Amino acid sequence: MSTAEEVTREAWKHTGPGVDTPGALNPFRKDRLAERALPFAVVAVVAELSVALPPGPRSGLDVALSAVLLALSIGAVFLPWDRIAPLFRVLVPLAYIASVLFLELSLGQISSGVGIVILAPLVWTALMHRRW
């Protein structure tokens, strides 16, 4: 391995998404996880709490489904991802997308302002995941 490759690999370990095995990126590695995930978690929780603002939800079932999917997404971050196939790491942002979609359905209107939150998992995936 050349010196440039060593420097790149070392820099990637400390600044980019984690490397759990050579060539596999782990966005859920434990070091600095809170630092990476906190902004996305705050956006998710604030969006979920915004349902309480007027005019309020039209469907309690959709709100409950959204909250359950959000809780599953947050809980899934703490799974032992180094022992799970890298292909499944994309399920966390997909579950959050489903949460946002149910949240949007619960409000019953397109102009609720919650729809923009669907970009959060897209940004997370673009920043933290590797190409397949």
C-alpha atoms as a printed R data frame, in Angstrom:
    type eleno elety resid chain resno       x      y      z
1   ATOM     1    CA   MET     A     1   0.000  0.000  0.000
2   ATOM     2    CA   SER     A     2   1.386  3.391 -0.934
3   ATOM     3    CA   THR     A     3   1.853  6.259  1.466
4   ATOM     4    CA   ALA     A     4  -0.994  8.253 -0.119
5   ATOM     5    CA   GLU     A     5  -3.385  5.354  0.418
6   ATOM     6    CA   GLU     A     6  -2.340  5.051  4.062
7   ATOM     7    CA   VAL     A     7  -2.871  8.772  4.637
8   ATOM     8    CA   THR     A     8  -6.270  8.662  2.944
9   ATOM     9    CA   ARG     A     9  -7.366  5.628  4.939
10  ATOM    10    CA   GLU     A    10  -6.200  7.206  8.218
11  ATOM    11    CA   ALA     A    11  -7.955 10.499  7.430
12  ATOM    12    CA   TRP     A    12 -11.121  8.637  6.456
13  ATOM    13    CA   LYS     A    13 -11.166  6.851  9.812
14  ATOM    14    CA   HIS     A    14 -11.179 10.135 11.700
15  ATOM    15    CA   THR     A    15 -13.291 12.418  9.515
16  ATOM    16    CA   GLY     A    16 -15.599 10.329  7.346
17  ATOM    17    CA   PRO     A    17 -18.032  7.567  8.087
18  ATOM    18    CA   GLY     A    18 -16.454  4.746 10.053
19  ATOM    19    CA   VAL     A    19 -14.599  1.837  8.596
20  ATOM    20    CA   ASP     A    20 -15.513 -1.396 10.350
21  ATOM    21    CA   THR     A    21 -13.918 -3.680  7.785
22  ATOM    22    CA   PRO     A    22 -11.721 -2.712  4.852
23  ATOM    23    CA   GLY     A    23 -13.881 -1.139  2.186
24  ATOM    24    CA   ALA     A    24 -17.095 -1.140  4.257
25  ATOM    25    CA   LEU     A    25 -18.383  2.128  5.688
26  ATOM    26    CA   ASN     A    26 -20.301  2.109  8.948
27  ATOM    27    CA   PRO     A    27 -22.293  5.290  9.548
28  ATOM    28    CA   PHE     A    28 -23.391  3.886 12.919
29  ATOM    29    CA   ARG     A    29 -19.952  3.332 14.419
30  ATOM    30    CA   LYS     A    30 -19.930  4.170 18.109
31  ATOM    31    CA   ASP     A    31 -17.193  6.816 18.179
32  ATOM    32    CA   ARG     A    32 -18.711 10.287 17.768
33  ATOM    33    CA   LEU     A    33 -22.114  8.793 16.907
34  ATOM    34    CA   ALA     A    34 -23.962 11.418 18.932
35  ATOM    35    CA   GLU     A    35 -22.060 14.182 17.168
36  ATOM    36    CA   ARG     A    36 -23.062 12.812 13.752
37  ATOM    37    CA   ALA     A    37 -26.635 11.804 14.540
38  ATOM    38    CA   LEU     A    38 -27.822 14.520 16.945
39  ATOM    39    CA   PRO     A    39 -28.754 17.143 14.301
40  ATOM    40    CA   PHE     A    40 -30.813 14.579 12.408
41  ATOM    41    CA   ALA     A    41 -32.466 13.319 15.604
42  ATOM    42    CA   VAL     A    42 -33.412 16.851 16.659
43  ATOM    43    CA   VAL     A    43 -35.034 17.526 13.272
44  ATOM    44    CA   ALA     A    44 -36.936 14.233 13.495
45  ATOM    45    CA   VAL     A    45 -38.245 14.829 17.022
46  ATOM    46    CA   VAL     A    46 -39.194 18.465 16.352
47  ATOM    47    CA   ALA     A    47 -41.078 17.404 13.221
48  ATOM    48    CA   GLU     A    48 -42.916 14.735 15.194
49  ATOM    49    CA   LEU     A    49 -43.807 17.190 17.963
50  ATOM    50    CA   SER     A    50 -45.038 19.753 15.424
51  ATOM    51    CA   VAL     A    51 -48.170 17.624 15.022
52  ATOM    52    CA   ALA     A    52 -49.408 19.160 18.279
53  ATOM    53    CA   LEU     A    53 -49.520 22.616 16.662
54  ATOM    54    CA   PRO     A    54 -52.815 23.868 15.224
55  ATOM    55    CA   PRO     A    55 -54.687 22.659 13.259
56  ATOM    56    CA   GLY     A    56 -53.508 19.318 14.646
57  ATOM    57    CA   PRO     A    57 -53.581 15.855 13.118
58  ATOM    58    CA   ARG     A    58 -56.510 14.473 11.185
59  ATOM    59    CA   SER     A    59 -55.573 10.846 11.817
60  ATOM    60    CA   GLY     A    60 -54.402  9.576 15.173
61  ATOM    61    CA   LEU     A    61 -53.476  6.215 13.665
62  ATOM    62    CA   ASP     A    62 -51.070  7.833 11.198
63  ATOM    63    CA   VAL     A    63 -49.480  9.835 14.022
64  ATOM    64    CA   ALA     A    64 -49.030  6.646 16.058
65  ATOM    65    CA   LEU     A    65 -47.503  4.795 13.097
66  ATOM    66    CA   SER     A    66 -45.177  7.722 12.474
67  ATOM    67    CA   ALA     A    67 -44.080  7.789 16.122
68  ATOM    68    CA   VAL     A    68 -43.486  4.014 16.163
69  ATOM    69    CA   LEU     A    69 -41.405  4.165 12.983
70  ATOM    70    CA   LEU     A    70 -39.420  7.099 14.368
71  ATOM    71    CA   ALA     A    71 -38.764  5.189 17.598
72  ATOM    72    CA   LEU     A    72 -37.666  2.148 15.584
73  ATOM    73    CA   SER     A    73 -35.350  4.344 13.503
74  ATOM    74    CA   ILE     A    74 -33.759  5.887 16.570
75  ATOM    75    CA   GLY     A    75 -33.468  2.522 18.313
76  ATOM    76    CA   ALA     A    76 -31.962  0.884 15.227
77  ATOM    77    CA   VAL     A    77 -29.021  3.285 15.346
78  ATOM    78    CA   PHE     A    78 -27.803  1.458 18.454
79  ATOM    79    CA   LEU     A    79 -27.872 -2.053 16.969
80  ATOM    80    CA   PRO     A    80 -24.516 -3.858 16.620
81  ATOM    81    CA   TRP     A    81 -24.066 -2.763 12.994
82  ATOM    82    CA   ASP     A    82 -20.551 -4.150 12.803
83  ATOM    83    CA   ARG     A    83 -22.119 -7.650 12.974
84  ATOM    84    CA   ILE     A    84 -24.975 -6.948 10.534
85  ATOM    85    CA   ALA     A    85 -24.601 -7.019  6.755
86  ATOM    86    CA   PRO     A    86 -23.828 -3.518  5.407
87  ATOM    87    CA   LEU     A    87 -26.726 -3.797  2.973
88  ATOM    88    CA   PHE     A    88 -29.194 -3.451  5.871
89  ATOM    89    CA   ARG     A    89 -27.772 -0.124  7.078
90  ATOM    90    CA   VAL     A    90 -29.952  1.708  4.601
91  ATOM    91    CA   LEU     A    91 -33.068  0.434  6.409
92  ATOM    92    CA   VAL     A    92 -32.671  3.062  9.142
93  ATOM    93    CA   PRO     A    93 -33.134  6.065  6.816
94  ATOM    94    CA   LEU     A    94 -35.857  4.189  4.914
95  ATOM    95    CA   ALA     A    95 -37.785  3.630  8.154
96  ATOM    96    CA   TYR     A    96 -37.441  7.329  8.914
97  ATOM    97    CA   ILE     A    97 -38.739  8.203  5.438
98  ATOM    98    CA   ALA     A    98 -41.787  6.033  6.169
99  ATOM    99    CA   SER     A    99 -42.185  7.868  9.488
100 ATOM   100    CA   VAL     A   100 -42.200 11.240  7.728
101 ATOM   101    CA   LEU     A   101 -44.670  9.996  5.120
102 ATOM   102    CA   PHE     A   102 -47.107  8.840  7.822
103 ATOM   103    CA   LEU     A   103 -46.616 12.153  9.601
104 ATOM   104    CA   GLU     A   104 -47.498 13.985  6.403
105 ATOM   105    CA   LEU     A   105 -50.559 11.757  5.941
106 ATOM   106    CA   SER     A   106 -51.685 12.452  9.503
107 ATOM   107    CA   LEU     A   107 -51.739 16.182  8.859
108 ATOM   108    CA   GLY     A   108 -53.863 15.744  5.757
109 ATOM   109    CA   GLN     A   109 -52.421 18.647  3.817
110 ATOM   110    CA   ILE     A   110 -49.458 19.124  1.565
111 ATOM   111    CA   SER     A   111 -48.682 22.640  2.794
112 ATOM   112    CA   SER     A   112 -48.107 21.568  6.395
113 ATOM   113    CA   GLY     A   113 -44.371 22.269  6.185
114 ATOM   114    CA   VAL     A   114 -43.425 18.835  7.466
115 ATOM   115    CA   GLY     A   115 -42.734 17.490  3.986
116 ATOM   116    CA   ILE     A   116 -39.331 19.170  3.767
117 ATOM   117    CA   VAL     A   117 -38.188 16.962  6.658
118 ATOM   118    CA   ILE     A   118 -38.091 14.061  4.221
119 ATOM   119    CA   LEU     A   119 -34.776 15.497  3.018
120 ATOM   120    CA   ALA     A   120 -33.088 14.674  6.359
121 ATOM   121    CA   PRO     A   121 -32.667 10.928  5.663
122 ATOM   122    CA   LEU     A   122 -31.578 11.749  2.134
123 ATOM   123    CA   VAL     A   123 -28.854 14.058  3.455
124 ATOM   124    CA   TRP     A   124 -27.847 11.469  6.093
125 ATOM   125    CA   THR     A   125 -27.540  8.790  3.424
126 ATOM   126    CA   ALA     A   126 -25.569 11.049  1.095
127 ATOM   127    CA   LEU     A   127 -23.158 12.095  3.845
128 ATOM   128    CA   MET     A   128 -22.759  8.879  5.819
129 ATOM   129    CA   HIS     A   129 -23.334  5.897  3.529
130 ATOM   130    CA   ARG     A   130 -21.160  4.598  0.733
131 ATOM   131    CA   ARG     A   131 -22.192  3.805 -2.809
132 ATOM   132    CA   TRP     A   132 -23.302  0.243 -3.391
